[in-house]
PDB file of C-alpha atoms and ligand atoms in Angstrom:
ATOM      1  CA  MET A   2       0.000   0.000   0.000  1.00 61.00           C
ATOM      2  CA  SER A   3       1.424   3.430  -0.848  1.00 86.00           C
ATOM      3  CA  GLY A   4       2.084   5.891   1.922  1.00 96.00           C
ATOM      4  CA  TRP A   5       0.855   9.418   2.404  1.00 98.00           C
ATOM      5  CA  ILE A   6       1.325  12.335   4.719  1.00 98.00           C
ATOM      6  CA  ALA A   7      -1.466  14.574   5.993  1.00 98.00           C
ATOM      7  CA  ILE A   8      -0.489  17.737   7.883  1.00 98.00           C
ATOM      8  CA  ALA A   9      -3.498  18.289  10.081  1.00 98.00           C
ATOM      9  CA  GLY A  10      -4.833  20.933  12.455  1.00 98.00           C
ATOM     10  CA  LEU A  11      -6.419  19.698  15.706  1.00 98.00           C
ATOM     11  CA  GLY A  12      -8.190  23.008  16.406  1.00 98.00           C
ATOM     12  CA  PRO A  13      -7.906  25.023  19.634  1.00 98.00           C
ATOM     13  CA  GLY A  14      -8.654  22.175  22.067  1.00 98.00           C
ATOM     14  CA  ASP A  15     -12.255  20.999  22.076  1.00 98.00           C
ATOM     15  CA  GLU A  16     -12.902  17.674  20.305  1.00 96.00           C
ATOM     16  CA  ALA A  17     -16.013  19.208  18.721  1.00 98.00           C
ATOM     17  CA  LEU A  18     -13.753  21.632  16.856  1.00 98.00           C
ATOM     18  CA  VAL A  19     -11.711  18.895  15.131  1.00 98.00           C
ATOM     19  CA  THR A  20     -12.985  18.680  11.558  1.00 98.00           C
ATOM     20  CA  PRO A  21     -14.440  15.366  10.313  1.00 98.00           C
ATOM     21  CA  GLU A  22     -11.738  15.369   7.595  1.00 98.00           C
ATOM     22  CA  VAL A  23      -8.987  15.407  10.240  1.00 98.00           C
ATOM     23  CA  GLY A  24     -10.823  12.734  12.269  1.00 98.00           C
ATOM     24  CA  ALA A  25     -10.944  10.492   9.186  1.00 98.00           C
ATOM     25  CA  ALA A  26      -7.216  10.965   8.482  1.00 98.00           C
ATOM     26  CA  LEU A  27      -6.384  10.044  12.094  1.00 98.00           C
ATOM     27  CA  ALA A  28      -8.625   6.963  11.861  1.00 98.00           C
ATOM     28  CA  ALA A  29      -6.762   5.820   8.719  1.00 98.00           C
ATOM     29  CA  ALA A  30      -3.255   6.638   9.975  1.00 98.00           C
ATOM     30  CA  THR A  31      -0.472   4.242  10.936  1.00 98.00           C
ATOM     31  CA  ASP A  32       1.687   6.980  12.481  1.00 98.00           C
ATOM     32  CA  VAL A  33       1.158  10.328  14.208  1.00 98.00           C
ATOM     33  CA  VAL A  34       4.056  12.782  14.418  1.00 98.00           C
ATOM     34  CA  GLY A  35       4.143  16.066  16.358  1.00 97.00           C
ATOM     35  CA  TYR A  36       4.957  18.140  19.409  1.00 96.00           C
ATOM     36  CA  ILE A  37       4.334  16.193  22.652  1.00 96.00           C
ATOM     37  CA  PRO A  38       1.133  17.970  23.884  1.00 96.00           C
ATOM     38  CA  TYR A  39      -0.502  17.791  20.455  1.00 96.00           C
ATOM     39  CA  VAL A  40       0.262  14.074  19.979  1.00 97.00           C
ATOM     40  CA  ALA A  41      -1.187  13.552  23.484  1.00 97.00           C
ATOM     41  CA  ARG A  42      -4.553  14.694  22.114  1.00 97.00           C
ATOM     42  CA  VAL A  43      -4.705  11.678  19.767  1.00 97.00           C
ATOM     43  CA  ALA A  44      -6.289   8.556  21.306  1.00 95.00           C
ATOM     44  CA  PRO A  45      -3.934   5.558  21.201  1.00 96.00           C
ATOM     45  CA  ARG A  46      -5.184   2.462  19.391  1.00 97.00           C
ATOM     46  CA  ALA A  47      -3.827  -0.802  18.007  1.00 97.00           C
ATOM     47  CA  GLY A  48      -1.968  -0.275  14.746  1.00 97.00           C
ATOM     48  CA  LEU A  49      -1.172   3.386  15.451  1.00 98.00           C
ATOM     49  CA  THR A  50       2.343   4.460  16.422  1.00 98.00           C
ATOM     50  CA  LEU A  51       2.684   7.819  18.160  1.00 98.00           C
ATOM     51  CA  HIS A  52       5.907   9.795  17.629  1.00 97.00           C
ATOM     52  CA  PRO A  53       5.881  12.703  20.114  1.00 96.00           C
ATOM     53  CA  SER A  54       8.849  15.082  19.950  1.00 94.00           C
ATOM     54  CA  ASP A  55      10.031  18.122  21.837  1.00 90.00           C
ATOM     55  CA  ASN A  56       9.462  21.695  20.736  1.00 81.00           C
ATOM     56  CA  ARG A  57      11.802  23.365  18.210  1.00 77.00           C
ATOM     57  CA  VAL A  58      12.723  20.217  16.303  1.00 90.00           C
ATOM     58  CA  GLU A  59      10.328  20.929  13.469  1.00 91.00           C
ATOM     59  CA  MET A  60      12.742  19.983  10.675  1.00 93.00           C
ATOM     60  CA  ASP A  61      13.655  16.625  12.294  1.00 94.00           C
ATOM     61  CA  ARG A  62       9.964  15.949  12.785  1.00 96.00           C
ATOM     62  CA  ALA A  63       9.214  16.790   9.141  1.00 96.00           C
ATOM     63  CA  ALA A  64      12.038  14.512   7.944  1.00 96.00           C
ATOM     64  CA  LEU A  65      10.763  11.630  10.102  1.00 97.00           C
ATOM     65  CA  ALA A  66       7.238  12.051   8.718  1.00 98.00           C
ATOM     66  CA  LEU A  67       8.460  12.214   5.109  1.00 98.00           C
ATOM     67  CA  ASP A  68      10.681   9.140   5.531  1.00 97.00           C
ATOM     68  CA  LEU A  69       7.829   7.166   7.112  1.00 98.00           C
ATOM     69  CA  ALA A  70       5.472   8.124   4.272  1.00 98.00           C
ATOM     70  CA  GLY A  71       8.171   7.168   1.753  1.00 97.00           C
ATOM     71  CA  ALA A  72       8.357   3.736   3.412  1.00 97.00           C
ATOM     72  CA  GLY A  73       4.618   3.231   2.855  1.00 98.00           C
ATOM     73  CA  HIS A  74       3.218   4.490   6.171  1.00 98.00           C
ATOM     74  CA  ARG A  75       0.092   6.635   6.459  1.00 98.00           C
ATOM     75  CA  VAL A  76       1.334   9.570   8.475  1.00 98.00           C
ATOM     76  CA  VAL A  77      -0.535  12.425  10.145  1.00 98.00           C
ATOM     77  CA  VAL A  78       1.595  15.346  11.304  1.00 98.00           C
ATOM     78  CA  VAL A  79      -0.420  17.186  13.964  1.00 98.00           C
ATOM     79  CA  SER A  80      -0.430  20.863  14.914  1.00 97.00           C
ATOM     80  CA  SER A  81      -2.804  22.719  17.194  1.00 98.00           C
ATOM     81  CA  GLY A  82      -5.239  25.089  15.520  1.00 98.00           C
ATOM     82  CA  ASP A  83      -4.483  25.244  11.807  1.00 98.00           C
ATOM     83  CA  PRO A  84      -1.286  23.567  10.524  1.00 98.00           C
ATOM     84  CA  GLY A  85      -0.591  26.464   8.143  1.00 98.00           C
ATOM     85  CA  VAL A  86      -0.603  29.139  10.865  1.00 98.00           C
ATOM     86  CA  PHE A  87       2.792  29.320  12.619  1.00 96.00           C
ATOM     87  CA  ALA A  88       2.937  25.526  12.595  1.00 96.00           C
ATOM     88  CA  MET A  89       4.105  22.354  10.855  1.00 96.00           C
ATOM     89  CA  ALA A  90       2.824  22.749   7.280  1.00 98.00           C
ATOM     90  CA  ALA A  91       5.475  25.294   6.300  1.00 97.00           C
ATOM     91  CA  ALA A  92       8.162  23.214   8.046  1.00 96.00           C
ATOM     92  CA  VAL A  93       7.223  20.151   5.971  1.00 97.00           C
ATOM     93  CA  PHE A  94       7.336  22.176   2.737  1.00 98.00           C
ATOM     94  CA  GLU A  95      10.713  23.657   3.707  1.00 97.00           C
ATOM     95  CA  ALA A  96      11.958  20.082   4.176  1.00 97.00           C
ATOM     96  CA  ILE A  97      10.517  19.003   0.819  1.00 98.00           C
ATOM     97  CA  GLU A  98      12.097  21.975  -0.971  1.00 98.00           C
ATOM     98  CA  SER A  99      15.572  21.364   0.422  1.00 97.00           C
ATOM     99  CA  GLY A 100      15.466  17.580   0.900  1.00 96.00           C
ATOM    100  CA  PRO A 101      16.017  14.529  -1.313  1.00 97.00           C
ATOM    101  CA  ALA A 102      14.106  14.451  -4.617  1.00 97.00           C
ATOM    102  CA  ARG A 103      12.044  11.414  -3.519  1.00 96.00           C
ATOM    103  CA  TRP A 104      10.205  13.593  -0.959  1.00 97.00           C
ATOM    104  CA  ALA A 105       8.846  15.859  -3.720  1.00 97.00           C
ATOM    105  CA  THR A 106       6.803  13.030  -5.249  1.00 96.00           C
ATOM    106  CA  LEU A 107       5.073  11.922  -2.026  1.00 97.00           C
ATOM    107  CA  ASP A 108       1.311  12.223  -1.550  1.00 98.00           C
ATOM    108  CA  VAL A 109       1.125  15.279   0.745  1.00 98.00           C
ATOM    109  CA  ARG A 110      -2.068  16.998   1.895  1.00 98.00           C
ATOM    110  CA  VAL A 111      -2.728  19.869   4.314  1.00 98.00           C
ATOM    111  CA  LEU A 112      -5.936  19.511   6.342  1.00 98.00           C
ATOM    112  CA  PRO A 113      -7.070  22.839   7.813  1.00 98.00           C
ATOM    113  CA  GLY A 114      -8.156  23.394  11.386  1.00 98.00           C
ATOM    114  CA  ILE A 115      -9.694  26.198  13.415  1.00 98.00           C
ATOM    115  CA  THR A 116      -6.882  28.547  14.291  1.00 98.00           C
ATOM    116  CA  ALA A 117      -6.653  30.172  17.750  1.00 98.00           C
ATOM    117  CA  MET A 118      -7.523  33.689  16.584  1.00 98.00           C
ATOM    118  CA  LEU A 119     -10.780  32.526  15.011  1.00 98.00           C
ATOM    119  CA  ALA A 120     -11.784  30.474  18.045  1.00 98.00           C
ATOM    120  CA  ALA A 121     -10.966  33.404  20.357  1.00 98.00           C
ATOM    121  CA  ALA A 122     -12.731  35.945  18.149  1.00 98.00           C
ATOM    122  CA  ALA A 123     -15.856  33.792  18.060  1.00 98.00           C
ATOM    123  CA  ARG A 124     -15.948  33.535  21.854  1.00 98.00           C
ATOM    124  CA  ALA A 125     -15.662  37.320  22.243  1.00 98.00           C
ATOM    125  CA  GLY A 126     -18.020  38.381  19.437  1.00 98.00           C
ATOM    126  CA  ALA A 127     -16.541  39.569  16.135  1.00 98.00           C
ATOM    127  CA  PRO A 128     -13.334  41.572  16.758  1.00 98.00           C
ATOM    128  CA  LEU A 129     -11.962  40.407  13.376  1.00 98.00           C
ATOM    129  CA  GLY A 130     -15.060  41.595  11.513  1.00 97.00           C
ATOM    130  CA  HIS A 131     -13.082  44.074   9.400  1.00 97.00           C
ATOM    131  CA  ASP A 132      -9.479  43.954   8.071  1.00 97.00           C
ATOM    132  CA  PHE A 133      -6.956  42.267  10.362  1.00 98.00           C
ATOM    133  CA  CYS A 134      -3.543  40.622  10.441  1.00 98.00           C
ATOM    134  CA  ALA A 135      -1.725  38.030  12.542  1.00 98.00           C
ATOM    135  CA  ILE A 136       1.774  38.439  13.991  1.00 97.00           C
ATOM    136  CA  ASN A 137       3.845  35.725  15.671  1.00 96.00           C
ATOM    137  CA  LEU A 138       5.804  37.274  18.546  1.00 94.00           C
ATOM    138  CA  SER A 139       8.067  34.266  19.052  1.00 88.00           C
ATOM    139  CA  ASP A 140       9.473  33.223  15.721  1.00 75.00           C
ATOM    140  CA  ASN A 141      13.140  32.542  16.457  1.00 78.00           C
ATOM    141  CA  LEU A 142      14.011  33.210  12.848  1.00 78.00           C
ATOM    142  CA  LYS A 143      12.605  36.745  12.899  1.00 87.00           C
ATOM    143  CA  PRO A 144      14.746  39.599  14.254  1.00 90.00           C
ATOM    144  CA  GLN A 145      13.066  41.914  16.773  1.00 91.00           C
ATOM    145  CA  PRO A 146      13.343  45.032  14.517  1.00 93.00           C
ATOM    146  CA  ILE A 147      11.205  43.286  11.868  1.00 94.00           C
ATOM    147  CA  ILE A 148       8.528  42.496  14.460  1.00 94.00           C
ATOM    148  CA  GLU A 149       8.516  46.078  15.721  1.00 95.00           C
ATOM    149  CA  ARG A 150       8.230  47.460  12.193  1.00 96.00           C
ATOM    150  CA  ARG A 151       5.307  45.142  11.387  1.00 97.00           C
ATOM    151  CA  VAL A 152       3.482  46.045  14.606  1.00 97.00           C
ATOM    152  CA  ARG A 153       3.889  49.772  13.942  1.00 97.00           C
ATOM    153  CA  LEU A 154       2.795  49.538  10.293  1.00 98.00           C
ATOM    154  CA  ALA A 155      -0.166  47.304  11.160  1.00 98.00           C
ATOM    155  CA  ALA A 156      -1.329  49.858  13.719  1.00 97.00           C
ATOM    156  CA  GLU A 157      -0.812  52.741  11.269  1.00 97.00           C
ATOM    157  CA  ALA A 158      -2.855  50.823   8.670  1.00 97.00           C
ATOM    158  CA  ASP A 159      -5.570  50.407  11.336  1.00 97.00           C
ATOM    159  CA  PHE A 160      -5.697  46.612  11.236  1.00 98.00           C
ATOM    160  CA  ALA A 161      -6.984  44.644  14.186  1.00 98.00           C
ATOM    161  CA  ILE A 162      -3.995  42.472  15.172  1.00 98.00           C
ATOM    162  CA  ALA A 163      -3.894  38.918  16.530  1.00 98.00           C
ATOM    163  CA  PHE A 164      -0.674  38.178  18.419  1.00 98.00           C
ATOM    164  CA  TYR A 165       0.322  34.502  18.573  1.00 97.00           C
ATOM    165  CA  ASN A 166       2.961  33.290  21.045  1.00 95.00           C
ATOM    166  CA  PRO A 167       2.780  36.484  23.127  1.00 95.00           C
ATOM    167  CA  ARG A 168       4.932  35.128  25.958  1.00 90.00           C
ATOM    168  CA  SER A 169       7.148  32.448  24.486  1.00 80.00           C
ATOM    169  CA  ARG A 170      10.316  31.294  26.185  1.00 78.00           C
ATOM    170  CA  ALA A 171      12.223  32.412  23.102  1.00 74.00           C
ATOM    171  CA  ARG A 172      11.018  36.011  23.468  1.00 78.00           C
ATOM    172  CA  PRO A 173       9.443  36.672  26.894  1.00 81.00           C
ATOM    173  CA  ASP A 174       9.383  40.467  26.478  1.00 87.00           C
ATOM    174  CA  GLY A 175       7.959  40.539  22.970  1.00 91.00           C
ATOM    175  CA  LEU A 176       4.463  41.474  24.059  1.00 96.00           C
ATOM    176  CA  ALA A 177       5.618  44.313  26.320  1.00 96.00           C
ATOM    177  CA  ALA A 178       7.528  45.815  23.377  1.00 95.00           C
ATOM    178  CA  ALA A 179       4.548  45.401  21.043  1.00 97.00           C
ATOM    179  CA  LEU A 180       2.142  47.006  23.521  1.00 97.00           C
ATOM    180  CA  ALA A 181       4.495  49.969  23.984  1.00 97.00           C
ATOM    181  CA  ILE A 182       4.573  50.533  20.212  1.00 97.00           C
ATOM    182  CA  LEU A 183       0.782  50.286  20.023  1.00 98.00           C
ATOM    183  CA  ARG A 184       0.289  52.806  22.836  1.00 97.00           C
ATOM    184  CA  ASP A 185       2.625  55.232  21.021  1.00 95.00           C
ATOM    185  CA  THR A 186       1.022  54.710  17.623  1.00 95.00           C
ATOM    186  CA  CYS A 187      -2.637  54.521  18.637  1.00 95.00           C
ATOM    187  CA  ALA A 188      -3.007  56.751  21.702  1.00 91.00           C
ATOM    188  CA  ASP A 189      -6.614  55.659  22.332  1.00 96.00           C
ATOM    189  CA  ARG A 190      -8.616  53.254  24.528  1.00 97.00           C
ATOM    190  CA  ARG A 191      -9.341  50.551  21.932  1.00 97.00           C
ATOM    191  CA  PRO A 192     -10.152  47.163  23.473  1.00 98.00           C
ATOM    192  CA  VAL A 193      -7.542  44.428  23.857  1.00 98.00           C
ATOM    193  CA  LEU A 194      -8.734  40.817  24.215  1.00 98.00           C
ATOM    194  CA  PHE A 195      -6.658  38.324  26.190  1.00 98.00           C
ATOM    195  CA  ALA A 196      -8.093  34.886  25.381  1.00 98.00           C
ATOM    196  CA  ARG A 197      -6.472  31.993  27.244  1.00 98.00           C
ATOM    197  CA  ALA A 198      -6.853  28.287  26.456  1.00 98.00           C
ATOM    198  CA  VAL A 199      -9.941  28.875  24.354  1.00 98.00           C
ATOM    199  CA  SER A 200     -12.299  25.879  24.108  1.00 98.00           C
ATOM    200  CA  THR A 201     -10.590  24.007  26.967  1.00 98.00           C
ATOM    201  CA  PRO A 202     -11.662  23.735  30.641  1.00 98.00           C
ATOM    202  CA  ASP A 203      -9.021  26.408  31.448  1.00 98.00           C
ATOM    203  CA  GLU A 204     -10.552  29.006  29.115  1.00 98.00           C
ATOM    204  CA  ARG A 205     -10.454  32.588  30.354  1.00 98.00           C
ATOM    205  CA  LEU A 206     -11.352  35.766  28.454  1.00 98.00           C
ATOM    206  CA  ARG A 207     -10.525  39.280  29.547  1.00 98.00           C
ATOM    207  CA  VAL A 208     -10.985  42.610  27.720  1.00 97.00           C
ATOM    208  CA  VAL A 209      -9.117  45.756  28.813  1.00 97.00           C
ATOM    209  CA  PRO A 210      -8.543  49.159  27.171  1.00 97.00           C
ATOM    210  CA  LEU A 211      -5.140  49.487  25.463  1.00 98.00           C
ATOM    211  CA  PRO A 212      -3.630  51.809  28.126  1.00 98.00           C
ATOM    212  CA  ASP A 213      -4.358  49.148  30.797  1.00 98.00           C
ATOM    213  CA  ALA A 214      -3.046  46.150  28.823  1.00 98.00           C
ATOM    214  CA  ARG A 215       0.013  44.533  30.421  1.00 97.00           C
ATOM    215  CA  ALA A 216       2.247  41.751  29.144  1.00 97.00           C
ATOM    216  CA  ASP A 217       1.705  39.684  32.305  1.00 96.00           C
ATOM    217  CA  MET A 218      -1.974  39.306  31.373  1.00 97.00           C
ATOM    218  CA  ALA A 219      -0.818  36.763  28.750  1.00 97.00           C
ATOM    219  CA  ASP A 220       1.012  33.449  28.957  1.00 95.00           C
ATOM    220  CA  MET A 221       1.995  30.845  26.366  1.00 93.00           C
ATOM    221  CA  ARG A 222      -1.603  29.599  26.109  1.00 96.00           C
ATOM    222  CA  THR A 223      -3.020  33.056  25.398  1.00 98.00           C
ATOM    223  CA  ILE A 224      -3.808  34.771  22.119  1.00 98.00           C
ATOM    224  CA  VAL A 225      -4.017  38.563  22.245  1.00 98.00           C
ATOM    225  CA  ILE A 226      -6.287  40.436  19.850  1.00 98.00           C
ATOM    226  CA  VAL A 227      -5.810  44.193  19.727  1.00 98.00           C
ATOM    227  CA  GLY A 228      -8.711  45.986  18.111  1.00 98.00           C
ATOM    228  CA  SER A 229      -8.597  48.531  15.309  1.00 98.00           C
ATOM    229  CA  SER A 230      -9.657  52.124  15.997  1.00 97.00           C
ATOM    230  CA  ARG A 231     -13.274  51.001  15.318  1.00 97.00           C
ATOM    231  CA  THR A 232     -13.386  47.949  17.601  1.00 98.00           C
ATOM    232  CA  ARG A 233     -15.728  48.420  20.565  1.00 97.00           C
ATOM    233  CA  THR A 234     -17.685  46.571  23.221  1.00 96.00           C
ATOM    234  CA  ILE A 235     -21.479  46.795  23.213  1.00 96.00           C
ATOM    235  CA  PRO A 236     -22.438  48.354  26.562  1.00 95.00           C
ATOM    236  CA  GLY A 237     -24.431  46.033  28.795  1.00 96.00           C
ATOM    237  CA  THR A 238     -23.249  42.931  26.909  1.00 95.00           C
ATOM    238  CA  ARG A 239     -20.104  40.790  26.868  1.00 93.00           C
ATOM    239  CA  PHE A 240     -19.670  41.348  23.122  1.00 97.00           C
ATOM    240  CA  LEU A 241     -16.649  42.850  21.421  1.00 98.00           C
ATOM    241  CA  TYR A 242     -16.841  43.574  17.706  1.00 98.00           C
ATOM    242  CA  THR A 243     -15.440  45.530  14.783  1.00 98.00           C
ATOM    243  CA  PRO A 244     -18.022  47.031  12.415  1.00 97.00           C
ATOM    244  CA  ARG A 245     -17.739  46.093   8.742  1.00 95.00           C
ATOM    245  CA  SER A 246     -17.310  49.686   7.531  1.00 90.00           C
ATOM    246  CA  ALA A 247     -13.954  51.467   7.735  1.00 82.00           C
ATOM    247  CA  ALA A 248     -15.339  54.722   9.107  1.00 76.00           C
TER     248      ALA A 248
HETATM  249  N1  SAH B  29      -1.129  26.530  14.702  1.00 75.19           N
HETATM  250  C1  SAH B  29      -1.694  27.170  15.882  1.00 75.19           C
HETATM  251  C2  SAH B  29      -0.788  28.248  16.460  1.00 75.19           C
HETATM  252  C3  SAH B  29       0.512  27.723  17.023  1.00 75.19           C
HETATM  253  S1  SAH B  29       1.451  28.959  17.821  1.00 75.19           S
HETATM  254  C4  SAH B  29      -3.073  27.764  15.535  1.00 75.19           C
HETATM  255  O1  SAH B  29      -3.416  27.828  14.359  1.00 75.19           O
HETATM  256  O2  SAH B  29      -3.808  28.148  16.468  1.00 75.19           O
HETATM  257  C5  SAH B  29       0.941  28.739  19.520  1.00 75.19           C
HETATM  258  C6  SAH B  29       0.157  29.945  19.997  1.00 75.19           C
HETATM  259  O3  SAH B  29      -1.180  29.844  19.522  1.00 75.19           O
HETATM  260  C7  SAH B  29       0.006  30.089  21.505  1.00 75.19           C
HETATM  261  O4  SAH B  29       1.136  30.721  22.089  1.00 75.19           O
HETATM  262  C8  SAH B  29      -1.230  30.957  21.597  1.00 75.19           C
HETATM  263  O5  SAH B  29      -0.908  32.313  21.296  1.00 75.19           O
HETATM  264  C9  SAH B  29      -2.075  30.429  20.444  1.00 75.19           C
HETATM  265  N2  SAH B  29      -3.042  29.404  20.861  1.00 75.19           N
HETATM  266  C10 SAH B  29      -3.073  28.107  20.475  1.00 75.19           C
HETATM  267  N3  SAH B  29      -4.144  27.474  21.015  1.00 75.19           N
HETATM  268  C11 SAH B  29      -4.810  28.405  21.751  1.00 75.19           C
HETATM  269  C12 SAH B  29      -6.004  28.369  22.532  1.00 75.19           C
HETATM  270  N4  SAH B  29      -6.736  27.246  22.674  1.00 75.19           N
HETATM  271  N5  SAH B  29      -6.401  29.519  23.145  1.00 75.19           N
HETATM  272  C13 SAH B  29      -5.674  30.650  23.016  1.00 75.19           C
HETATM  273  N6  SAH B  29      -4.543  30.736  22.275  1.00 75.19           N
HETATM  274  C14 SAH B  29      -4.116  29.618  21.656  1.00 75.19           C
END
């Protein structure tokens, strides 16, 4: 039987948010490869080998998955949320581009999942209802001046901004720097959403005005969504939203 590799998103945490397509790939798999806590979300069963690995070994993980698929295994590489958002799909394609030619002919599919910013936005209302962008505050391969420039330009362009990895070990002060830039650039009281562990039993949502937002309100399980100049809460409700018109 010929092998394949599916790079799949497990969603933000809740089983109900795993797509049926991803469930079917896991049911057909012989091997699951990924970061330890994500592999732990896959139920063990006879005939399925789990290959959990530590953080920051994405290229080794991609090579293992590609070699297994080349040997005829049915491999699911798991990420949380969506695999194309700051996750394993790009790592697998980087490996294919620079690796042995036999990897380029493998049967590779990317199976989308619900990314953290969409799960968090849905819980809060519709803060991403108009133009927005996403910025990863931890990417080791991205120098701090590039991050600061992107944050400033995103604020000047009046995007709502979703910050992934706001308090990573790689860059613990990244969020404090980003918030300082936003306070300088925006100088208003737009809402900031701190959404922690969305769709898990540990979920916690908090909305504060930009001048009151502090980096210690976020940890590694938090996504931070900073509104645009138009984002507001509806008084008397818990809803946060951005109207669809620019002004
Ligand atoms: N591929 C993932 C993102 C991986 S980066 C996705 O599409 O969601 C890891 C970061 O995602 C975390 O630091 C946090 O900012 C965010 N994140 C992942 N799951 C989350 C959840 N359930 N609730 C809040 N933020 C989450």
